mmCIF file of C-alpha atoms in Angstrom:
data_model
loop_
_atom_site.group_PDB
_atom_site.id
_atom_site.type_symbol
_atom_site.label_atom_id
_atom_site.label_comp_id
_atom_site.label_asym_id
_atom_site.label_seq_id
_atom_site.Cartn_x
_atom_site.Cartn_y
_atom_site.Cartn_z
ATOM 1 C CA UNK A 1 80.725 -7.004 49.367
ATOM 2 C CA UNK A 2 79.318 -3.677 50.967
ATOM 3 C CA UNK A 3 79.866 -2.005 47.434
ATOM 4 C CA UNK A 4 77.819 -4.872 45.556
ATOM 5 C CA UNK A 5 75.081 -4.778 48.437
ATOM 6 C CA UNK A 6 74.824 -0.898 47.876
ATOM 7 C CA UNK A 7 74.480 -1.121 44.298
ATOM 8 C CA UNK A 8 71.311 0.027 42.627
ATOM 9 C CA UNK A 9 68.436 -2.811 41.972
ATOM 10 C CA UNK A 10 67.182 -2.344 38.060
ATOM 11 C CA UNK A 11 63.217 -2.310 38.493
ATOM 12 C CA UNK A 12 63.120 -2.202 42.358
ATOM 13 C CA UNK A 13 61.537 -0.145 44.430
ATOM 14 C CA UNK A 14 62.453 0.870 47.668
ATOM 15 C CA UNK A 15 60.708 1.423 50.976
ATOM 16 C CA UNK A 16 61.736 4.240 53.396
ATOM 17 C CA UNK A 17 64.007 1.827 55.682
ATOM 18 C CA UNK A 18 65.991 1.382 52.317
ATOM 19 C CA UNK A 19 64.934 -2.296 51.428
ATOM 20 C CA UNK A 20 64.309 -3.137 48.124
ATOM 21 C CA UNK A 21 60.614 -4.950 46.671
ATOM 22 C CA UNK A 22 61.443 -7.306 43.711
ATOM 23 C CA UNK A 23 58.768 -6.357 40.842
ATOM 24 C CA UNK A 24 55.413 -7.884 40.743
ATOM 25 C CA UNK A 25 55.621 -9.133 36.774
ATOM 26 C CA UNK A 26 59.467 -9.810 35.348
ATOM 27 C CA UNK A 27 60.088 -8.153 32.295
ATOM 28 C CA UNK A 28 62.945 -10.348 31.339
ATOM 29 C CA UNK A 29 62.567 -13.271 28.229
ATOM 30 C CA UNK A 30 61.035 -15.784 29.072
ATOM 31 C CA UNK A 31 63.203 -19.316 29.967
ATOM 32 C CA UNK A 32 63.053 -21.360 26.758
ATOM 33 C CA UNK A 33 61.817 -24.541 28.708
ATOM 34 C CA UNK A 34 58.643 -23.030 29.989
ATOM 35 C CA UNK A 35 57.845 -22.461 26.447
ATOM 36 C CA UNK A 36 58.705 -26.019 25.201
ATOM 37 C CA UNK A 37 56.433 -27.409 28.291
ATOM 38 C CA UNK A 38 53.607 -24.972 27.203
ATOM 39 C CA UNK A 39 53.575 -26.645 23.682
ATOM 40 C CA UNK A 40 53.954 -30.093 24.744
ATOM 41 C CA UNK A 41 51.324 -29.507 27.276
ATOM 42 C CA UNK A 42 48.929 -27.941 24.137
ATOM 43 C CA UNK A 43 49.775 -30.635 21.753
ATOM 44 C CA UNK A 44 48.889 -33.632 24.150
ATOM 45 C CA UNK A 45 45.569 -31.617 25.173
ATOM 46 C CA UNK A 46 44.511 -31.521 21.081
ATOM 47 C CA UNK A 47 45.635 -34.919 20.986
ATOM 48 C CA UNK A 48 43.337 -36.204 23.857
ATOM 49 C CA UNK A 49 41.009 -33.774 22.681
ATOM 50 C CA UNK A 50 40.860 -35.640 19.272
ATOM 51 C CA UNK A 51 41.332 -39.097 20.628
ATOM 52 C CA UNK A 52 40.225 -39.951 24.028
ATOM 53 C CA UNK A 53 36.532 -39.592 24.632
ATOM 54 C CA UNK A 54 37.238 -38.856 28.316
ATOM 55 C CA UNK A 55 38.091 -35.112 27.700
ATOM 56 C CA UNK A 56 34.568 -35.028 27.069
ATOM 57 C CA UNK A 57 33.595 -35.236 31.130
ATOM 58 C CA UNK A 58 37.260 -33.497 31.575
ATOM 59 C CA UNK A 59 35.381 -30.689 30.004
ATOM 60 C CA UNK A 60 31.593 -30.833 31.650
ATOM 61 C CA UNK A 61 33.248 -30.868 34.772
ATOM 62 C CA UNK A 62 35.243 -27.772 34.066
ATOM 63 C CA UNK A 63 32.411 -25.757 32.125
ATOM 64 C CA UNK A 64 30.287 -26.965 35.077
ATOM 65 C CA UNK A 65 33.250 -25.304 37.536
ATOM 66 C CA UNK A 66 33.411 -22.023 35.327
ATOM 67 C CA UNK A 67 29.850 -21.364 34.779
ATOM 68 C CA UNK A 68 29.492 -19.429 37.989
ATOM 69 C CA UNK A 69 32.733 -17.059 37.042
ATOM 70 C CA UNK A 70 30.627 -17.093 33.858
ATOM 71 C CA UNK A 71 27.209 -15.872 35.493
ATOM 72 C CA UNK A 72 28.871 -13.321 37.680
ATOM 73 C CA UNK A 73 30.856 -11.801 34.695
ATOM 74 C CA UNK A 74 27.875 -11.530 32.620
ATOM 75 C CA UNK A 75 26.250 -9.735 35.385
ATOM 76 C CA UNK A 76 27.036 -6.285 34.347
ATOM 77 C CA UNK A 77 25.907 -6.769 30.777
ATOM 78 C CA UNK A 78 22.837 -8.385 31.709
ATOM 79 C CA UNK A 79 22.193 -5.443 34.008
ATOM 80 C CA UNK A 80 22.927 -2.724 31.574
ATOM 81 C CA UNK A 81 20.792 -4.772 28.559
ATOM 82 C CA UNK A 82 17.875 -4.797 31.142
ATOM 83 C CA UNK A 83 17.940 -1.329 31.794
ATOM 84 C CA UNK A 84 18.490 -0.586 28.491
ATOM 85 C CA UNK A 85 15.203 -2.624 28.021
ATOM 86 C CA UNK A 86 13.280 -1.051 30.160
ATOM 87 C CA UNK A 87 13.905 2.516 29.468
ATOM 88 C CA UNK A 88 13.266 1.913 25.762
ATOM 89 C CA UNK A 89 9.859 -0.072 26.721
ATOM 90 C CA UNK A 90 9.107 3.030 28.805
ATOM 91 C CA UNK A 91 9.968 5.293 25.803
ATOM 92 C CA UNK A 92 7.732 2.771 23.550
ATOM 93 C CA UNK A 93 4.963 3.121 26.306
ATOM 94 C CA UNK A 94 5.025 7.015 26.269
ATOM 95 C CA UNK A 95 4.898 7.388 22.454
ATOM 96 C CA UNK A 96 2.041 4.675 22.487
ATOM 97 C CA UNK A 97 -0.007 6.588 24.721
ATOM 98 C CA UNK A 98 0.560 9.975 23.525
ATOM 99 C CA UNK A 99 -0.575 8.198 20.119
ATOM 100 C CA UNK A 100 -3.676 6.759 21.196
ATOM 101 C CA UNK A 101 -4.514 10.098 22.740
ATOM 102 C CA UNK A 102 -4.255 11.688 19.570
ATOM 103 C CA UNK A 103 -6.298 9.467 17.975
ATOM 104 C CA UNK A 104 -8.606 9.155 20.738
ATOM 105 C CA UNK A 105 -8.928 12.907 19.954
ATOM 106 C CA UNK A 106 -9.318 12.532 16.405
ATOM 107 C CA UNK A 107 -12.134 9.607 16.140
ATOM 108 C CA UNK A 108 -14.042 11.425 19.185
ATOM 109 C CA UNK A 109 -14.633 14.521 16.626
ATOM 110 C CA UNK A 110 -15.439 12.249 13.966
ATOM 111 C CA UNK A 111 -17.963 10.471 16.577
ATOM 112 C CA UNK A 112 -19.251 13.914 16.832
ATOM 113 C CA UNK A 113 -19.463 14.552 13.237
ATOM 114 C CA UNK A 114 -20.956 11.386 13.031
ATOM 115 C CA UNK A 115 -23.985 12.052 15.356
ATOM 116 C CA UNK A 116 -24.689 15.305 13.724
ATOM 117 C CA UNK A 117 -24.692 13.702 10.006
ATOM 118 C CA UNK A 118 -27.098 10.689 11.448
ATOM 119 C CA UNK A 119 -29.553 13.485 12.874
ATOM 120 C CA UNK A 120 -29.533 15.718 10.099
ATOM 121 C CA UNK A 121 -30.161 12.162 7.759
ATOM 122 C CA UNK A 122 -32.788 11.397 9.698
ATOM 123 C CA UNK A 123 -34.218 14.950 9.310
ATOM 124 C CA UNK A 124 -34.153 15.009 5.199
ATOM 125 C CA UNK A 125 -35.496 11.434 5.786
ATOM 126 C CA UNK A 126 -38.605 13.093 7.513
ATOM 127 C CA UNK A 127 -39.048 15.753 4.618
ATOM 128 C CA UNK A 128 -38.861 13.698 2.055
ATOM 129 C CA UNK A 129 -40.936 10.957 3.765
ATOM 130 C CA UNK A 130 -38.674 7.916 2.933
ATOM 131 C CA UNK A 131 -39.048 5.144 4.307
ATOM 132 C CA UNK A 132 -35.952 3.879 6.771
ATOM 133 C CA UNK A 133 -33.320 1.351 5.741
ATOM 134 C CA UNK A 134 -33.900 -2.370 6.508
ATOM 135 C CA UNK A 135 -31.779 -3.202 8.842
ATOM 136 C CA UNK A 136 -30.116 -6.422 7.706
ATOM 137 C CA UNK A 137 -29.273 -9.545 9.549
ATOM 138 C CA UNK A 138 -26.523 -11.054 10.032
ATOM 139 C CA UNK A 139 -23.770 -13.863 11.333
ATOM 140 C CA UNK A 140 -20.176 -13.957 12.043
ATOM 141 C CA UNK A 141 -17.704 -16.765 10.654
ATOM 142 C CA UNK A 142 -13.819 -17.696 10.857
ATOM 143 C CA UNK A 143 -11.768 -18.744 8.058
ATOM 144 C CA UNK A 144 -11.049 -22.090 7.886
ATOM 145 C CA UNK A 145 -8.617 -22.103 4.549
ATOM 146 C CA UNK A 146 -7.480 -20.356 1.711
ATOM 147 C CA UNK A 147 -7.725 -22.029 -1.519
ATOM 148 C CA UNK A 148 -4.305 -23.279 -2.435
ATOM 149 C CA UNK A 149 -4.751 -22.531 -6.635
ATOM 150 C CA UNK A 150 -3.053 -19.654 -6.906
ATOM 151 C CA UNK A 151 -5.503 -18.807 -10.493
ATOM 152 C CA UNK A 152 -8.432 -19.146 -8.008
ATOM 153 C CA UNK A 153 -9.542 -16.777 -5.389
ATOM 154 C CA UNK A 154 -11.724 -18.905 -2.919
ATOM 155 C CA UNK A 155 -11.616 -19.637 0.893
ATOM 156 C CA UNK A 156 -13.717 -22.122 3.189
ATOM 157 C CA UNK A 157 -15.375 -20.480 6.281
ATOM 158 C CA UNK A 158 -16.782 -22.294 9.496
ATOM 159 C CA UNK A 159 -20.700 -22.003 8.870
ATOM 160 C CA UNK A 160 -22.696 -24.268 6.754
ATOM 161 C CA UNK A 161 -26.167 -24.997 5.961
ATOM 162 C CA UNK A 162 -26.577 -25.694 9.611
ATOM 163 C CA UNK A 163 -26.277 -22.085 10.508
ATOM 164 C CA UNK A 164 -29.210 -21.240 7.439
ATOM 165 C CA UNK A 165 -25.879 -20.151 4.794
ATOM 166 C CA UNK A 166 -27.492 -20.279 1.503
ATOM 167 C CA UNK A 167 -25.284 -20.078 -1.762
ATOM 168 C CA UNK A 168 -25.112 -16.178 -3.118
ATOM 169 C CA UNK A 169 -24.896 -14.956 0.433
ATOM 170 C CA UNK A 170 -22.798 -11.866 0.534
ATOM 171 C CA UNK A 171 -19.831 -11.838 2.950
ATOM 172 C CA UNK A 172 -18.166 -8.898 4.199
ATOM 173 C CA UNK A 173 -15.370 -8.053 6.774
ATOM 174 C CA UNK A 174 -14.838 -5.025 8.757
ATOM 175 C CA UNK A 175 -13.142 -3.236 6.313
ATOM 176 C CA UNK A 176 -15.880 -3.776 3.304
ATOM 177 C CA UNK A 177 -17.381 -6.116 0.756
ATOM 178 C CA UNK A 178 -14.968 -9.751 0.822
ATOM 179 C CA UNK A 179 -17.531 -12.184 -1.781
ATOM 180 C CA UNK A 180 -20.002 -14.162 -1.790
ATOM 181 C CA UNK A 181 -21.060 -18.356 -0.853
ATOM 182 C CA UNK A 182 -20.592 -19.745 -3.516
ATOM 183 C CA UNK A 183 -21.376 -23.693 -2.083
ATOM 184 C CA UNK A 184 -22.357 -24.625 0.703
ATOM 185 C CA UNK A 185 -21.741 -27.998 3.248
ATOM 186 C CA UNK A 186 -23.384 -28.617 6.700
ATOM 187 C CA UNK A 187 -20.432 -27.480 8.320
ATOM 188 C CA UNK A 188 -18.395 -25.193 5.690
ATOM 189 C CA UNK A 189 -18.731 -22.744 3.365
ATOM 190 C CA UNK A 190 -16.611 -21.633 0.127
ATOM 191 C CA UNK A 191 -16.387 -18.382 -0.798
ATOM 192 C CA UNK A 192 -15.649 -16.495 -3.880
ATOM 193 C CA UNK A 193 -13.988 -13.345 -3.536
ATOM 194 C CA UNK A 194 -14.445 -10.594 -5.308
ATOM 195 C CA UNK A 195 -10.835 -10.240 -6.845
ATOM 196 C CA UNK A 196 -11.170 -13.676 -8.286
ATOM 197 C CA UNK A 197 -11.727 -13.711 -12.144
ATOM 198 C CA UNK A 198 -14.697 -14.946 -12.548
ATOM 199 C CA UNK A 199 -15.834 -12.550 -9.999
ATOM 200 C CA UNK A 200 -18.251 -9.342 -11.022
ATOM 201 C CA UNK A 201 -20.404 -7.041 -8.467
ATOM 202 C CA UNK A 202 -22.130 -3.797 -9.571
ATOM 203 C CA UNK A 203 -20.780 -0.842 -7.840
ATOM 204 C CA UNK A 204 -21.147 3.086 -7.945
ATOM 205 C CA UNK A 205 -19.011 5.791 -7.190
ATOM 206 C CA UNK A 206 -19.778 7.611 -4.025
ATOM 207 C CA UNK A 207 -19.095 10.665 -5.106
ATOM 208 C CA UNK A 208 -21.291 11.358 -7.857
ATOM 209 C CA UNK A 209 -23.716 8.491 -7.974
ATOM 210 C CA UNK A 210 -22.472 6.810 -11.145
ATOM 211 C CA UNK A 211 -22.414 2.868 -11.811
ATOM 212 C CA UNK A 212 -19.898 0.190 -13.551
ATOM 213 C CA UNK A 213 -19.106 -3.534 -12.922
ATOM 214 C CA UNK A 214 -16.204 -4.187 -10.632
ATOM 215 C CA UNK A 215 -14.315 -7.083 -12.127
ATOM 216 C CA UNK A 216 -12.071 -9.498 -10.316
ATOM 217 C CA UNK A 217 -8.602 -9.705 -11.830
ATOM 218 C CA UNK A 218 -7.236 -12.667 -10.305
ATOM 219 C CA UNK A 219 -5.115 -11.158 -7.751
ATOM 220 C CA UNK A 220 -5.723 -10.328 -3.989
ATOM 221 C CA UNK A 221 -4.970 -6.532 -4.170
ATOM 222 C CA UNK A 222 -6.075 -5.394 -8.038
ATOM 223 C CA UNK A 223 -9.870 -5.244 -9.278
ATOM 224 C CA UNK A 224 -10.987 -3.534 -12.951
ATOM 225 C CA UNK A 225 -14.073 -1.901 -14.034
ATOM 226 C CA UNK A 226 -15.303 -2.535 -17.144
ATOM 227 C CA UNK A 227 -16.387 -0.527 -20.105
ATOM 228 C CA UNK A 228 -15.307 3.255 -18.337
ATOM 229 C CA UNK A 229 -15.958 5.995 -21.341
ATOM 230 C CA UNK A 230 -13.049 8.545 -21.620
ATOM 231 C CA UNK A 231 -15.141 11.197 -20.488
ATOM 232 C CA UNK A 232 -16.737 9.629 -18.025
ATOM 233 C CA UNK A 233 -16.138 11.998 -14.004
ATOM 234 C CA UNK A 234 -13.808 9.628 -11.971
ATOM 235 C CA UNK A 235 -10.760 10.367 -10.242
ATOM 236 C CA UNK A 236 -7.992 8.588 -8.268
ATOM 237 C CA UNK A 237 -9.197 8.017 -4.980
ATOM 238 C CA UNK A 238 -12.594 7.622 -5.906
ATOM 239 C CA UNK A 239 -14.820 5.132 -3.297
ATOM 240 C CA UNK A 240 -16.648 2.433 -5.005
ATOM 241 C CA UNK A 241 -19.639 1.021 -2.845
ATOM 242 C CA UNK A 242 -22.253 -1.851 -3.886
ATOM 243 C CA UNK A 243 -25.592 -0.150 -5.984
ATOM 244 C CA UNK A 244 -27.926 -2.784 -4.960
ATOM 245 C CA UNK A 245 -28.929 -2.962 -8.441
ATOM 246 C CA UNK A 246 -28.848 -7.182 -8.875
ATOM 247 C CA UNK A 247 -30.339 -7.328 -5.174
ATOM 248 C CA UNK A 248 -27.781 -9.674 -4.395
ATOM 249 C CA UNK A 249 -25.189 -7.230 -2.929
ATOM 250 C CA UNK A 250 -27.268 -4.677 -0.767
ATOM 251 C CA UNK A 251 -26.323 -0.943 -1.365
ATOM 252 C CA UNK A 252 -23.616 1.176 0.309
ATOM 253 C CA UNK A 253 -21.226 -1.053 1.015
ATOM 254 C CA UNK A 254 -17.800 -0.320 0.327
ATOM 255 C CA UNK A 255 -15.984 -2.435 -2.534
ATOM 256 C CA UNK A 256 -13.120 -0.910 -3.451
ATOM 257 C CA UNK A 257 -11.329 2.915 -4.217
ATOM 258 C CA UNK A 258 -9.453 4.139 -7.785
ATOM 259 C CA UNK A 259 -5.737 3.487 -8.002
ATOM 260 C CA UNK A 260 -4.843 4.173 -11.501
ATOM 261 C CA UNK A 261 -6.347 5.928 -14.476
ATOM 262 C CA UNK A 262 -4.727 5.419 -17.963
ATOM 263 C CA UNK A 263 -6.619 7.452 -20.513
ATOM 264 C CA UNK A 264 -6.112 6.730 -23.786
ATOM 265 C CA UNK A 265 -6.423 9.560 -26.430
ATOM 266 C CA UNK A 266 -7.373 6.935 -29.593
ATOM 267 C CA UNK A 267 -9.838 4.808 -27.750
ATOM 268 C CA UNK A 268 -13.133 5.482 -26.480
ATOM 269 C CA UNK A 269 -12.916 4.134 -23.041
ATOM 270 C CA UNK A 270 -10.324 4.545 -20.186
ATOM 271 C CA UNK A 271 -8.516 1.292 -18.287
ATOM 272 C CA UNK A 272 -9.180 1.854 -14.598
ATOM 273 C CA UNK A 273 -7.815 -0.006 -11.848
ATOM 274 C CA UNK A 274 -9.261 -0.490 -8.193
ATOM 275 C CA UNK A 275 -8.129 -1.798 -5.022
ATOM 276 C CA UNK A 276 -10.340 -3.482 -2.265
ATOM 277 C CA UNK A 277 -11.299 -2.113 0.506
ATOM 278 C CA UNK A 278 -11.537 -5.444 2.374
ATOM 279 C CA UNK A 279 -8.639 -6.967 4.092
ATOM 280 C CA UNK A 280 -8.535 -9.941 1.748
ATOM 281 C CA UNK A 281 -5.080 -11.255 2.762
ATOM 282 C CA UNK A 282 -5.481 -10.409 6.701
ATOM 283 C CA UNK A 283 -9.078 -10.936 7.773
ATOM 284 C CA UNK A 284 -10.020 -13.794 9.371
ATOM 285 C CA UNK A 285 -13.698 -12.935 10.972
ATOM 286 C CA UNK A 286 -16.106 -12.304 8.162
ATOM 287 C CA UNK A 287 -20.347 -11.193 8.838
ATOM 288 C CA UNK A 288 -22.409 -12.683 6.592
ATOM 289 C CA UNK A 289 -25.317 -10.871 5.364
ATOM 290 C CA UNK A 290 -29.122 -12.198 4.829
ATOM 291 C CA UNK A 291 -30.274 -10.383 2.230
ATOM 292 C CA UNK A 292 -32.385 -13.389 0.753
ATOM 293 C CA UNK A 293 -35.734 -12.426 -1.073
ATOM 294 C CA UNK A 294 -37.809 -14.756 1.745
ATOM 295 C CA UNK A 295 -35.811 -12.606 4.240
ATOM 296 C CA UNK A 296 -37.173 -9.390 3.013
ATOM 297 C CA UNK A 297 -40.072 -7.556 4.532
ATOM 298 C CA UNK A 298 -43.198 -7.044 2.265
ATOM 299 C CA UNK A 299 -43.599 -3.587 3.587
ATOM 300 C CA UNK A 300 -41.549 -2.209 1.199
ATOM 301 C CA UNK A 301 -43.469 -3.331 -2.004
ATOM 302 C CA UNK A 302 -45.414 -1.365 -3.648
ATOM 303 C CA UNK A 303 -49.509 -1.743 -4.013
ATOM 304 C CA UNK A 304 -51.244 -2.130 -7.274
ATOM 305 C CA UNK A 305 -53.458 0.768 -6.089
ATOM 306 C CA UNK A 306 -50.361 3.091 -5.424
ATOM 307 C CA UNK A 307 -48.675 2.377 -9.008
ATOM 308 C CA UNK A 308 -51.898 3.193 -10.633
ATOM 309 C CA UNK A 309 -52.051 6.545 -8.243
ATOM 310 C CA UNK A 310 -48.662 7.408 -9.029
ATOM 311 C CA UNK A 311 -49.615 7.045 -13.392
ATOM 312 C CA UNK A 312 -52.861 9.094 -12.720
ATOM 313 C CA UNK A 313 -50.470 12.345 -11.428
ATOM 314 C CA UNK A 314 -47.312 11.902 -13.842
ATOM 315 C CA UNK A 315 -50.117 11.141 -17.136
ATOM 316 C CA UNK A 316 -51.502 14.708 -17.116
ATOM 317 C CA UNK A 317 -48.060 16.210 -16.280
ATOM 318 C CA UNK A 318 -46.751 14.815 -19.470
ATOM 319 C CA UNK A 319 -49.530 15.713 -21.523
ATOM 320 C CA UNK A 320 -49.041 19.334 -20.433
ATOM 321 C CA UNK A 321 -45.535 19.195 -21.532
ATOM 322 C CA UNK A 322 -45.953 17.848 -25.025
ATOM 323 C CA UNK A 323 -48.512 20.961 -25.248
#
């Protein structure tokens, strides 16, 4: 008895005073009827489960038990996900700001630039005794719809005759020229844009002074000009602003820049491709322009007396020439 009591304990551990601690988890098999309880215990659970509506509540009442466990295990994740949160907002923030200084920066010179261009136009104004630009009038509107037809290129704004809109009223956006009314309700407006296909406006290129016919080509990011010779000075890039010419559109506004040049060896004009300048499939505050005839000053018409001036100096100049 004193030999078996002194025997060694497999997986014990022993204290100083010599007694042995029986081991916290057994690493012997496992008795075959706790397994066959386990299954019968899992197969009557998936049959109540599938069965008995009552395992319904059995399980609300224990989610409802285990959603605190749930909350304060989620804890840490929810902790680390909010930090991680914040220090990439404060990252965001940072690069943000430092962006907006730069640009800050950047449109402050051009402000500056600006100022000086305005002042030195008003100068060659002076010399060369022009008259200065009529300022036009003007009133904001919202976009109410777009035209569903997709082989139209139309939307309805929120002013109507009620705010004085008159048909052939230009419309324009921040960006540049958008279209133009084309009828007109007490409370609406439709517009035709400038990329639809029926669509034309006379523009010039900025550059050099030269004018073509901007043609819509029935899509919301494309535009053509018409009838471009192959020689003719116009690059990619080019900006395209209104010429003023049908005194519908008034000059200087900008329609659209050069995208594509194809020139054509064997033909004597070149296809050229635009895109708008205005937001067309963004904007949703418009301005449009009065430039109506009965809206015009008569200050800027010419006299009878100063036509007849103007023959009486260029006459004998002419005459002097042929000579």
């Amino acid at each position: 008895m004193a030999a078996a009591a002194d025997a060694p304990c497999v997986g014990c551990r022993r204290f100083a005073g010599g007694r042995p601690i029986k081991p916290l988890f057994s690493h012997g098999p496992i008795p075959g009827y706790r397994m066959i309880l386990c299954v019968i215990l899992a197969s009557f659970l998936m049959f109540a489960d599938q069965r008995m509506s009552w395992m319904e509540d059995v399980r609300a009442q224990f989610s409802t038990v285990v959603a605190p466990v749930q909350w304060i295990v989620s804890l840490p994740a929810r902790g680390l996900s909010l930090a991680s949160l914040a220090l990439s907002d404060q990252t965001r923030l940072v690069n943000e700001n430092r962006q907006l200084r730069e640009r800050l920066l950047t449109l402050s010179q051009r402000v500056q630039r600006m100022a000086s261009l305005s002042e030195e136009n008003v100068r060659l104004r002076e010399l060369l005794k022009a008259a200065p630009r009529q300022k036009i009038p003007w009133l904001t509107a919202g976009l109410l719809t777009l035209d569903n037809d997709p082989f139209l290129q139309q939307m309805i704004i929120d002013r109507g005759q009620q705010s004085g809109v008159y048909s052939g009223q230009p419309v324009v956006d921040s960006a540049g020229l958008v279209g133009q009314i084309i009828s007109v309700s007490r409370y609406s407006s439709r517009v035709l844009l400038i990329t639809d296909a029926s669509h034309s406006v006379p523009v010039q290129i900025n550059r050099n002074g030269l004018r073509f016919i901007a043609r819509g080509a029935g899509q919301h990011d494309r535009l053509t000009l018409d009838n471009v010779p192959n020689n003719t000075d116009i690059r990619e890039g080019d900006l395209l602003v209104t010429s003023g010419l049908t005194g519908r559109f008034p000059e200087g506004y900008p329609v659209a820049r050069v995208s594509r040049i194809v020139r054509n060896a064997g033909t004597p004009f070149v296809s050229v491709e635009v895109r708008p300048i205005a937001q067309l499939d963004r904007s949703r505050n418009f301005l449009l322009l009065f430039t109506h005839d009965r809206l015009r000053p008569k200050s800027h018409q010419l006299s009878q007396d100063a036509v007849d001036a103007a023959l009486q100096v260029v006459r004998p100049a002419r005459q002097e020439a042929s000579q």
